[in-house]
mmCIF file of C-alpha atoms (C1' of nucleotides) in Angstrom:
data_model
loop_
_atom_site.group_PDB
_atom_site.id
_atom_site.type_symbol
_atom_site.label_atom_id
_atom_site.label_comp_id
_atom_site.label_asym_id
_atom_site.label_seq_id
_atom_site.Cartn_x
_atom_site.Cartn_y
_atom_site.Cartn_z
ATOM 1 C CA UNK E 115 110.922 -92.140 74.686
ATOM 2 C CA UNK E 116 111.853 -95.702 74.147
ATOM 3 C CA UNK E 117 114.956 -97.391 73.333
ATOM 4 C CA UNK E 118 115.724 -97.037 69.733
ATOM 5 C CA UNK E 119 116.083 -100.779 68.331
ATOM 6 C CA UNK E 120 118.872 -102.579 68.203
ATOM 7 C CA UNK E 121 118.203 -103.251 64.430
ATOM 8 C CA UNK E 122 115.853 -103.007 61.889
ATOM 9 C CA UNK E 123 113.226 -106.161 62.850
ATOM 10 C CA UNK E 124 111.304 -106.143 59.358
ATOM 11 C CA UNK E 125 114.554 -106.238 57.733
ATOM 12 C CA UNK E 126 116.557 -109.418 59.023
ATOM 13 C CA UNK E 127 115.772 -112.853 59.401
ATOM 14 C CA UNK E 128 114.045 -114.058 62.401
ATOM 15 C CA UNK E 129 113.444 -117.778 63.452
ATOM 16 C CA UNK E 130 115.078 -121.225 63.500
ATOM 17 C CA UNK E 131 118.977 -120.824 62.107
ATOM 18 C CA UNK E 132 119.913 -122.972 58.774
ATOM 19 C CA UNK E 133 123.021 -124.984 58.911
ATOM 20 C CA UNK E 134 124.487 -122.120 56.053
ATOM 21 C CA UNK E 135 124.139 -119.456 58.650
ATOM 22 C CA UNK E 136 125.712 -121.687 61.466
ATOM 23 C CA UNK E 137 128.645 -122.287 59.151
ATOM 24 C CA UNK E 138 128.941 -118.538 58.356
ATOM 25 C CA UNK E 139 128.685 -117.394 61.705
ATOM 26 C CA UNK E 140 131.036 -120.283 63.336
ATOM 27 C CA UNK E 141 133.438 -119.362 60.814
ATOM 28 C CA UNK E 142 133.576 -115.594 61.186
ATOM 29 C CA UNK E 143 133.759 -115.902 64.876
ATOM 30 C CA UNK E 144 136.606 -118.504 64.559
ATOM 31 C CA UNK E 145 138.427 -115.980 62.583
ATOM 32 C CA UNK E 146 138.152 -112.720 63.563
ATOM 33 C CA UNK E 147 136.019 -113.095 66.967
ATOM 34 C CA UNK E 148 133.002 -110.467 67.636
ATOM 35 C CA UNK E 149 135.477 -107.678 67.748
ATOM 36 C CA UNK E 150 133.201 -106.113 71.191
ATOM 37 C CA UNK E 151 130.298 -105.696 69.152
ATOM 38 C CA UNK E 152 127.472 -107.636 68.431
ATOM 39 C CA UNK E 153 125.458 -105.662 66.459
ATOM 40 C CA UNK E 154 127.850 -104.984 63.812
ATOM 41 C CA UNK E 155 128.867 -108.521 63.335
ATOM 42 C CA UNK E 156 125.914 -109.911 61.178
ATOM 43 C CA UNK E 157 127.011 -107.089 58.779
ATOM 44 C CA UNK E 158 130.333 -107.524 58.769
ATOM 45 C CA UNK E 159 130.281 -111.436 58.484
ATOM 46 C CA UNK E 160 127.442 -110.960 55.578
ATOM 47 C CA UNK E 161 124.557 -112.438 57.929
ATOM 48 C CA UNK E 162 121.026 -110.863 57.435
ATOM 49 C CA UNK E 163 120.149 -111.140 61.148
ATOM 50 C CA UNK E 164 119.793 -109.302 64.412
ATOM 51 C CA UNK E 165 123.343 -108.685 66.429
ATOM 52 C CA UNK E 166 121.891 -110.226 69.663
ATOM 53 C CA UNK E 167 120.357 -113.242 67.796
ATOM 54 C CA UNK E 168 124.124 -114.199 66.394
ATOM 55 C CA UNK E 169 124.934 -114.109 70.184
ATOM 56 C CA UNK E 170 122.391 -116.094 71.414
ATOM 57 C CA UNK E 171 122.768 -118.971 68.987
ATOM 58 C CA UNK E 172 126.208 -118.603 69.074
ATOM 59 C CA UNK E 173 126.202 -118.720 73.044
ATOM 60 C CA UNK E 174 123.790 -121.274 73.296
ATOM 61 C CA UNK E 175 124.610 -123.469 70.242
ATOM 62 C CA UNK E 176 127.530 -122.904 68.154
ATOM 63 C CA UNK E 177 130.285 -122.695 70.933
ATOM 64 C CA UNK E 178 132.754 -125.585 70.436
ATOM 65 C CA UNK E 179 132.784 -125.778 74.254
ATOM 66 C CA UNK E 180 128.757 -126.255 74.416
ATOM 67 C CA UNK E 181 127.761 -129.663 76.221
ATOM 68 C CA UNK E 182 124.700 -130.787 74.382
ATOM 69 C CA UNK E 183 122.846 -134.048 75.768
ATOM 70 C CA UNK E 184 121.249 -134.725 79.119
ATOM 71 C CA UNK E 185 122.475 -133.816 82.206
ATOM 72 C CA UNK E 186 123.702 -136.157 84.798
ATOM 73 C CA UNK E 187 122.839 -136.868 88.342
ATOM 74 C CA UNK E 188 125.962 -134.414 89.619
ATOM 75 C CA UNK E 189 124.370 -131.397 87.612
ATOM 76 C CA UNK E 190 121.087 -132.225 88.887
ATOM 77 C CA UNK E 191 122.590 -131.412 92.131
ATOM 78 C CA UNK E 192 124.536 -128.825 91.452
ATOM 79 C CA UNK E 193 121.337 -126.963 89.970
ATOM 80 C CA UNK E 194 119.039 -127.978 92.302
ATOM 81 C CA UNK E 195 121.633 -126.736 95.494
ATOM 82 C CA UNK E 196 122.487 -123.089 93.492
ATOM 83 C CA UNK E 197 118.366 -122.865 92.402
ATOM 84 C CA UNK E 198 117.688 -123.524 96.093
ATOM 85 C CA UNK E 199 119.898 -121.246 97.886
ATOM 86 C CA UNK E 200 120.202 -118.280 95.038
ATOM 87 C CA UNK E 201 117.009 -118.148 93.410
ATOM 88 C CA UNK E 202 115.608 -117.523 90.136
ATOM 89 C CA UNK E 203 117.664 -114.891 89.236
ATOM 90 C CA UNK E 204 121.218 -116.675 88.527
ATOM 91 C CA UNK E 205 120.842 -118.889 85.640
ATOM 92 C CA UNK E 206 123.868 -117.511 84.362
ATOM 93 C CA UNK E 207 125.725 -118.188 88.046
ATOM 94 C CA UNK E 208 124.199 -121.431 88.019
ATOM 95 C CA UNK E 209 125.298 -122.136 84.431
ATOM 96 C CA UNK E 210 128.875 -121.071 85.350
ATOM 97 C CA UNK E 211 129.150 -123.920 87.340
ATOM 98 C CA UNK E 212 128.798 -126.239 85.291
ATOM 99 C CA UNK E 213 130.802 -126.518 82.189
ATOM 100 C CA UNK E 214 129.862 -126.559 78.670
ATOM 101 C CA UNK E 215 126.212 -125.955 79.791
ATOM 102 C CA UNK E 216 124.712 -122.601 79.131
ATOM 103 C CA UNK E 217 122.407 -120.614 81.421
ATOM 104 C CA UNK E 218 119.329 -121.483 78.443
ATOM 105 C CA UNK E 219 120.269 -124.900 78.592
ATOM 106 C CA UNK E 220 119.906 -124.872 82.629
ATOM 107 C CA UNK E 221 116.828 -122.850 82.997
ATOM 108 C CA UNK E 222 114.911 -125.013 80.417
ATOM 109 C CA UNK E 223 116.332 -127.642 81.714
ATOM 110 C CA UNK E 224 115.005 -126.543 85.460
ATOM 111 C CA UNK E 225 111.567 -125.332 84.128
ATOM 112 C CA UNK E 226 110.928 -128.580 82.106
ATOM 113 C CA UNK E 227 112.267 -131.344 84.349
ATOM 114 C CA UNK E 228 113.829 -130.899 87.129
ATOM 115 C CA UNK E 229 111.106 -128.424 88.507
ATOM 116 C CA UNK E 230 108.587 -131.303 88.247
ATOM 117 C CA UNK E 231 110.894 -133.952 89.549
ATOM 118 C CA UNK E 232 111.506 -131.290 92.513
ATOM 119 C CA UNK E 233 107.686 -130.609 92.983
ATOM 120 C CA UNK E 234 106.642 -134.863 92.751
ATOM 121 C CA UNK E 235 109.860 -135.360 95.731
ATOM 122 C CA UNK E 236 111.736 -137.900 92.878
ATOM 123 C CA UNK E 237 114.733 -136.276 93.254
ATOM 124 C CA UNK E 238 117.165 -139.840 93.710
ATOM 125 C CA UNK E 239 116.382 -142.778 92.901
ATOM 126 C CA UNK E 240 118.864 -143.270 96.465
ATOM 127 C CA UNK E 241 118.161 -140.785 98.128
ATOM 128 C CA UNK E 242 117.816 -141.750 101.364
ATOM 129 C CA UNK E 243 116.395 -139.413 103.628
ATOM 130 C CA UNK E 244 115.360 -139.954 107.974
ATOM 131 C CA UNK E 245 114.178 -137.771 110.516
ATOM 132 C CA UNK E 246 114.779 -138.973 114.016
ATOM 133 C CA UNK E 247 115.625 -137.134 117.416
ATOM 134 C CA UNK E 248 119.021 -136.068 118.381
ATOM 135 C CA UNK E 249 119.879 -138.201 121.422
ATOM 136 C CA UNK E 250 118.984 -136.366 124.727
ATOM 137 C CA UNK E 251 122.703 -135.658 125.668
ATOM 138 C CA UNK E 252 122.835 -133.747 122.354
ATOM 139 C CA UNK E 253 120.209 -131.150 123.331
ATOM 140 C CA UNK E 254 116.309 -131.592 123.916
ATOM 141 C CA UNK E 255 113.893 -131.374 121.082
ATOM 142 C CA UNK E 256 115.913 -130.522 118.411
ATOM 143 C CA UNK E 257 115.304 -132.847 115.484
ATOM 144 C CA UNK E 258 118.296 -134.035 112.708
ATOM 145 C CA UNK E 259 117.742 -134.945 109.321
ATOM 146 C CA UNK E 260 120.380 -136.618 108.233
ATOM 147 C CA UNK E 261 120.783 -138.055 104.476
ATOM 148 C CA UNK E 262 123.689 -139.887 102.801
ATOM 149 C CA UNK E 263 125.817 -138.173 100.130
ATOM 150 C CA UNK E 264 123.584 -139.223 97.293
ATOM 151 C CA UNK E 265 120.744 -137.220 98.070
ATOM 152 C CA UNK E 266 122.455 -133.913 97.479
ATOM 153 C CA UNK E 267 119.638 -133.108 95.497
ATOM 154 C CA UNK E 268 117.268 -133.284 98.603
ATOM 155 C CA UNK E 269 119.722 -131.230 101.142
ATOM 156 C CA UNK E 270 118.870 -127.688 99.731
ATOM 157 C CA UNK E 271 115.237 -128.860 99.137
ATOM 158 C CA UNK E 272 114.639 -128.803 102.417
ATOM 159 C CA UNK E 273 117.174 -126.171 103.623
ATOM 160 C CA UNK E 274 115.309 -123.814 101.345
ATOM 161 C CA UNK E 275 111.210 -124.786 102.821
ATOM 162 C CA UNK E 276 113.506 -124.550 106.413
ATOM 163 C CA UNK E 277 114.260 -121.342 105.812
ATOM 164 C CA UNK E 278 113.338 -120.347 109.437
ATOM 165 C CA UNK E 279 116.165 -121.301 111.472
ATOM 166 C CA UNK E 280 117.425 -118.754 114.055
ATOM 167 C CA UNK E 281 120.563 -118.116 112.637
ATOM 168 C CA UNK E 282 122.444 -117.932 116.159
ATOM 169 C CA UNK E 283 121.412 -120.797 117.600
ATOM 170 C CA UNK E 284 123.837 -122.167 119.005
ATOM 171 C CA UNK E 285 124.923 -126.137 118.806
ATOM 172 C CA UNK E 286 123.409 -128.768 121.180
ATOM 173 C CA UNK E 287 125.670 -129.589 123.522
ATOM 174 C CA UNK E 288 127.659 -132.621 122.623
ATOM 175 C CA UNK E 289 127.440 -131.515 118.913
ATOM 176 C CA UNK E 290 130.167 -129.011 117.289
ATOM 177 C CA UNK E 291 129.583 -127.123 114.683
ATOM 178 C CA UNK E 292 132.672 -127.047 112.388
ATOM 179 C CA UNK E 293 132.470 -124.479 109.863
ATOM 180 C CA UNK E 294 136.287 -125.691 108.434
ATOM 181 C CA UNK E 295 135.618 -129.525 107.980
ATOM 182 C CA UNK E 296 136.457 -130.495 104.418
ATOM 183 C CA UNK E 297 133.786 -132.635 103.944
ATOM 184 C CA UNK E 298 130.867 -130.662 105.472
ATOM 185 C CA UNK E 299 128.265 -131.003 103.176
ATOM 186 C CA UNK E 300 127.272 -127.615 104.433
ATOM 187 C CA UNK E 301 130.946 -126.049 103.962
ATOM 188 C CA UNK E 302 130.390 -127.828 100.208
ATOM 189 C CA UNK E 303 127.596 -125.630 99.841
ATOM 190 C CA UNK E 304 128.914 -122.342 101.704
ATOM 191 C CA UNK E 305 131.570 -122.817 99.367
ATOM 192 C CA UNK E 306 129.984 -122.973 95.995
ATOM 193 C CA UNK E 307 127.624 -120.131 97.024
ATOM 194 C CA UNK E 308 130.173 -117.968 97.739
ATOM 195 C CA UNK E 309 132.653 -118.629 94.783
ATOM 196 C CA UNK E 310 128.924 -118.211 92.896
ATOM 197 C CA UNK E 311 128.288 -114.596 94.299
ATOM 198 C CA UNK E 312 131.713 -113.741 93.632
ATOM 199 C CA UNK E 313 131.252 -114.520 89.870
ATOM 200 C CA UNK E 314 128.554 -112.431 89.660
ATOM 201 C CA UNK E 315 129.356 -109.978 91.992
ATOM 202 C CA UNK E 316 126.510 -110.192 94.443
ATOM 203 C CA UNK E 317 126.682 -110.467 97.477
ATOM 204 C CA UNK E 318 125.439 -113.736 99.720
ATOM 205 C CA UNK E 319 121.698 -113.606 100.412
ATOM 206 C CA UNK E 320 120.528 -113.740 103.847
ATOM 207 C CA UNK E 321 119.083 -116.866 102.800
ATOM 208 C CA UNK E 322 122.113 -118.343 102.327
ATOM 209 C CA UNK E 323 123.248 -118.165 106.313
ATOM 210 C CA UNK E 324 120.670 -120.930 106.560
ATOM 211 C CA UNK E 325 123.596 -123.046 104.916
ATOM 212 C CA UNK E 326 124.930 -122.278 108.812
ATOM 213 C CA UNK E 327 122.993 -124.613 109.817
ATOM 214 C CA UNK E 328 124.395 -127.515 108.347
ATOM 215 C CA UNK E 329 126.080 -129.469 110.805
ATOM 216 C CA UNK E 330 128.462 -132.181 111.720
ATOM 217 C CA UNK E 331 127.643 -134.754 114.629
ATOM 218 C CA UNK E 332 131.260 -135.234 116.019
ATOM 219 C CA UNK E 333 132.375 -137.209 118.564
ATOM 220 C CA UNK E 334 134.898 -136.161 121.020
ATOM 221 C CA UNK E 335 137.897 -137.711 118.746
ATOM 222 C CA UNK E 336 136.609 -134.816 116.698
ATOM 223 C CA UNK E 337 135.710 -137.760 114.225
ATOM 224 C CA UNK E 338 132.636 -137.010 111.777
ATOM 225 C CA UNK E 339 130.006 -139.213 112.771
ATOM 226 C CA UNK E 340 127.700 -137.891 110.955
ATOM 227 C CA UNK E 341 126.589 -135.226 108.669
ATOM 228 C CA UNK E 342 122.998 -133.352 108.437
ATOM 229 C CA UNK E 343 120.548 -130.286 108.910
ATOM 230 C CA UNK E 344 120.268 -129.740 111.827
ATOM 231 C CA UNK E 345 116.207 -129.080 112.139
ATOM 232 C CA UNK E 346 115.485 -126.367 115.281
ATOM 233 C CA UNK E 347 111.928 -126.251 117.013
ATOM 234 C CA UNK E 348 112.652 -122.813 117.822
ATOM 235 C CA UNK E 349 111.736 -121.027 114.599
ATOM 236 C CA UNK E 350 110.578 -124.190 112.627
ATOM 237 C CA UNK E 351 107.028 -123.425 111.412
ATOM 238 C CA UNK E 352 106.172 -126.386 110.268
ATOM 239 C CA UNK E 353 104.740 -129.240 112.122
ATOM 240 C CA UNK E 354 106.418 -132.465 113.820
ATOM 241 C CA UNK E 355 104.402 -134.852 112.025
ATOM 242 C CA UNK E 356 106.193 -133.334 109.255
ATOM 243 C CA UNK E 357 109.434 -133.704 110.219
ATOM 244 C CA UNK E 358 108.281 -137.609 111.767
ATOM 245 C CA UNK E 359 106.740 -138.392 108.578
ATOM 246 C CA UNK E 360 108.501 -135.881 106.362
ATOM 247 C CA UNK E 361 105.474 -135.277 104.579
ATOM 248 C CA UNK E 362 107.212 -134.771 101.191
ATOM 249 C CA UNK E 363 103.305 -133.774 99.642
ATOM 250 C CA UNK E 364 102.889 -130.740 101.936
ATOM 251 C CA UNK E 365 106.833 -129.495 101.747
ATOM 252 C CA UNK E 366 105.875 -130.142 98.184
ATOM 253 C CA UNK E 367 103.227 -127.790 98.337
ATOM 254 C CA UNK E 368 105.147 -125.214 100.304
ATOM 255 C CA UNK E 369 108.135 -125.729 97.638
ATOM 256 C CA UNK E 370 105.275 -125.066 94.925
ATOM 257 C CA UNK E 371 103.755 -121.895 96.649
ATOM 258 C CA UNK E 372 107.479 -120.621 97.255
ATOM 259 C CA UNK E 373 107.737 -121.249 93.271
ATOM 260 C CA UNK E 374 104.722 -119.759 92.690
ATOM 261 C CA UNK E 375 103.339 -122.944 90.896
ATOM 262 C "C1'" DA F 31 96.311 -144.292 60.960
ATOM 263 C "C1'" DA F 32 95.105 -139.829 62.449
ATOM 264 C "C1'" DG F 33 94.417 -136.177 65.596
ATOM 265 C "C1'" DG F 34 95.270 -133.855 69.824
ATOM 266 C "C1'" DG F 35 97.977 -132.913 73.802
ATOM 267 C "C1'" DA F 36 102.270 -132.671 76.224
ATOM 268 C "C1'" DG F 37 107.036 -132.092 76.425
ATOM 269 C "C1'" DG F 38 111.358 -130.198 74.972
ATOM 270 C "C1'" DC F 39 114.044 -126.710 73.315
ATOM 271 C "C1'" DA F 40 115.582 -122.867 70.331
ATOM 272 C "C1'" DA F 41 114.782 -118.289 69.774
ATOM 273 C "C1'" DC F 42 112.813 -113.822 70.794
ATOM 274 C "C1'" DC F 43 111.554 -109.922 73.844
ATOM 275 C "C1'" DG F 44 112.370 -106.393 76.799
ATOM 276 C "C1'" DC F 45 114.507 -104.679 80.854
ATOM 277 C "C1'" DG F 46 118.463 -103.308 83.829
ATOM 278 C "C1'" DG F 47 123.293 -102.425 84.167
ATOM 279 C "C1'" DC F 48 127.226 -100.537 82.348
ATOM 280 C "C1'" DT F 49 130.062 -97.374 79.838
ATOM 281 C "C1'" DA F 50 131.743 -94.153 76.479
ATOM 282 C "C1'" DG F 51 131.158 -89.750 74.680
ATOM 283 C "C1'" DC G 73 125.935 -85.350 85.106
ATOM 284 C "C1'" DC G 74 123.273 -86.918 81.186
ATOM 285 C "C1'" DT G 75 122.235 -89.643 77.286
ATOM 286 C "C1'" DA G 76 122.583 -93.165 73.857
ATOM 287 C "C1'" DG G 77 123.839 -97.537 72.739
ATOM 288 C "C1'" DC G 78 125.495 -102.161 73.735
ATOM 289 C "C1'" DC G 79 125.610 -106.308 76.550
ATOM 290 C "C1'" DG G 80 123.774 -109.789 79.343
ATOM 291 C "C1'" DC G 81 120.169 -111.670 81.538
ATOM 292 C "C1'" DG G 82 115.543 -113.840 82.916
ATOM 293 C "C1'" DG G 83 111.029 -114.531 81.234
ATOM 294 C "C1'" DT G 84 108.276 -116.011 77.637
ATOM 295 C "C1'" DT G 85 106.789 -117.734 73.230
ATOM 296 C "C1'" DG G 86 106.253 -120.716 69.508
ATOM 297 C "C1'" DC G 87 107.550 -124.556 66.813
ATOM 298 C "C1'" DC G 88 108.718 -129.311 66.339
ATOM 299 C "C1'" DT G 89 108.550 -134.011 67.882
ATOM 300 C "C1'" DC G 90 106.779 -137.683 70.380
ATOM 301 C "C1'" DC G 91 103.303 -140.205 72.585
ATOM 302 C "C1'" DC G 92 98.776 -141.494 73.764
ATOM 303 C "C1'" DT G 93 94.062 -142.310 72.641
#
DNA sequence: AAGGGAGGCAACCGCGGCTAG
DNA sequence: CCTAGCCGCGGTTGCCTCCCT
């Protein structure tokens, strides 16, 4: 037996709202709130439409706090590092982070744009991205991406087609790993993922612990020198000309197969 | 100027989780 | 414990607008 409907479909409205609804609903909700239950409202506030729809448009459209417009350079990031480390499934987590934006807004947003932008490598107009070898001292054949601030974007883009890293490996010598550096990048991320999971209650992927390796190049001051991925031969799976090259078409391929595009 | 295609976005659908009875 | 009903979510659809030919 299947769920019994949540109202009667032939009998209410269904399609685009008219600014007469909007008022009637914005108004009631104003007033008297939903009162826990969305499928009495519509009655109650004299609407002839489905509970959930008053939600949804109430959610995604009629909530003084709703941010309507584009979405800057900062929220591409922010959706691009959550999409990258959590997945598909957190719109709503994702969402949360960003005020005034609603998890409809963000997954359009992500399926429309910033997917392709992801998918073609445009992801900063600064981004500024180089692959070179660590310095011998610093450990043999370990490569380091490093990329300035900007290209936040680009960070979990590649932590997420590097998802191969052996988890416990430990830092070249020379290097330290600083898990409680303010500005880690990596703790930046860490951070957000976690306070993330906690708002939804899940708990942090095991694809998250790749966000371990993030790393800071420190000198012996204990001064940041710089800040990076820190790429591993020993579980990479993709090729050095790659990494030399960073051949943004074939991570864009990966990225697309991961995607299923 | 008109038609077709692509892009953008609002809205709907249906499922899983949760909870009250 | 079981069931029914509601909520919240991600996936998908369909309409409207814009742009290109």
């Amino acid at each position: 037996m299947g769920r019994a409907p949540c109202c009667d479909k032939a009998n209410v409205k269904r399609g685009p709202w008219s600014a007469e609804e909007d008022s009637i609903l914005k108004n009631y909700l104003e007033q008297f709130g939903n009162g826990g239950n969305w499928i009495a409202l519509p009655k109650k506030a004299g609407l002839n439409r489905c509970g959930k729809s008053c939600r949804l448009r109430w959610l995604n459209y009629l909530r003084p706090d709703i941010k309507h417009g584009g979405f800057t350079k900062e929220e591409d990031t922010i959706i691009c590092n959550l999409y990258c480390t959590m997945g598909t499934h957190v719109w709503s987590v994702i969402a949360s982070q960003l005020p005034g934006r609603t998890d409809n807004d963000v997954k359009n947003y992500w399926n429309t744009k910033l997917k392709k932008n992801v998918l073609a490598g445009k992801l900063s107009d600064n981004t500024q991205v180089s692959v070179s070898t660590i310095p011998e001292e610093f450990g043999n054949s370990s490569y380091y991406l490093s990329a300035d601030s900007a290209a936040g974007a680009f960070l979990p883009y590649v932590s997420d087609i590097n998802c191969y890293y052996h988890q416990n490996h430990p830092a070249p010598q020379g290097m330290i790993f600083d898990p409680s550096a303010n500005s880690n990048y990596g703790n930046k991320m860490t951070s957000t993922t976690q306070e993330a999971a906690a708002a939804s209650s899940l708990s942090i992927s095991s694809s998250s612990s790749t966000l371990e390796n993030n790393y800071d190049l420190r000198s012996a001051n204990g001064n940041v020198e710089d800040e990076g991925i820190l790429l591993d031969d020993f579980d990479f799976e993709y090729s050095y000309e790659l990494l030399n090259g960073f051949d943004f078409e074939k991570a864009s391929n990966e990225v697309a197969q991961c995607l299923g595009g």
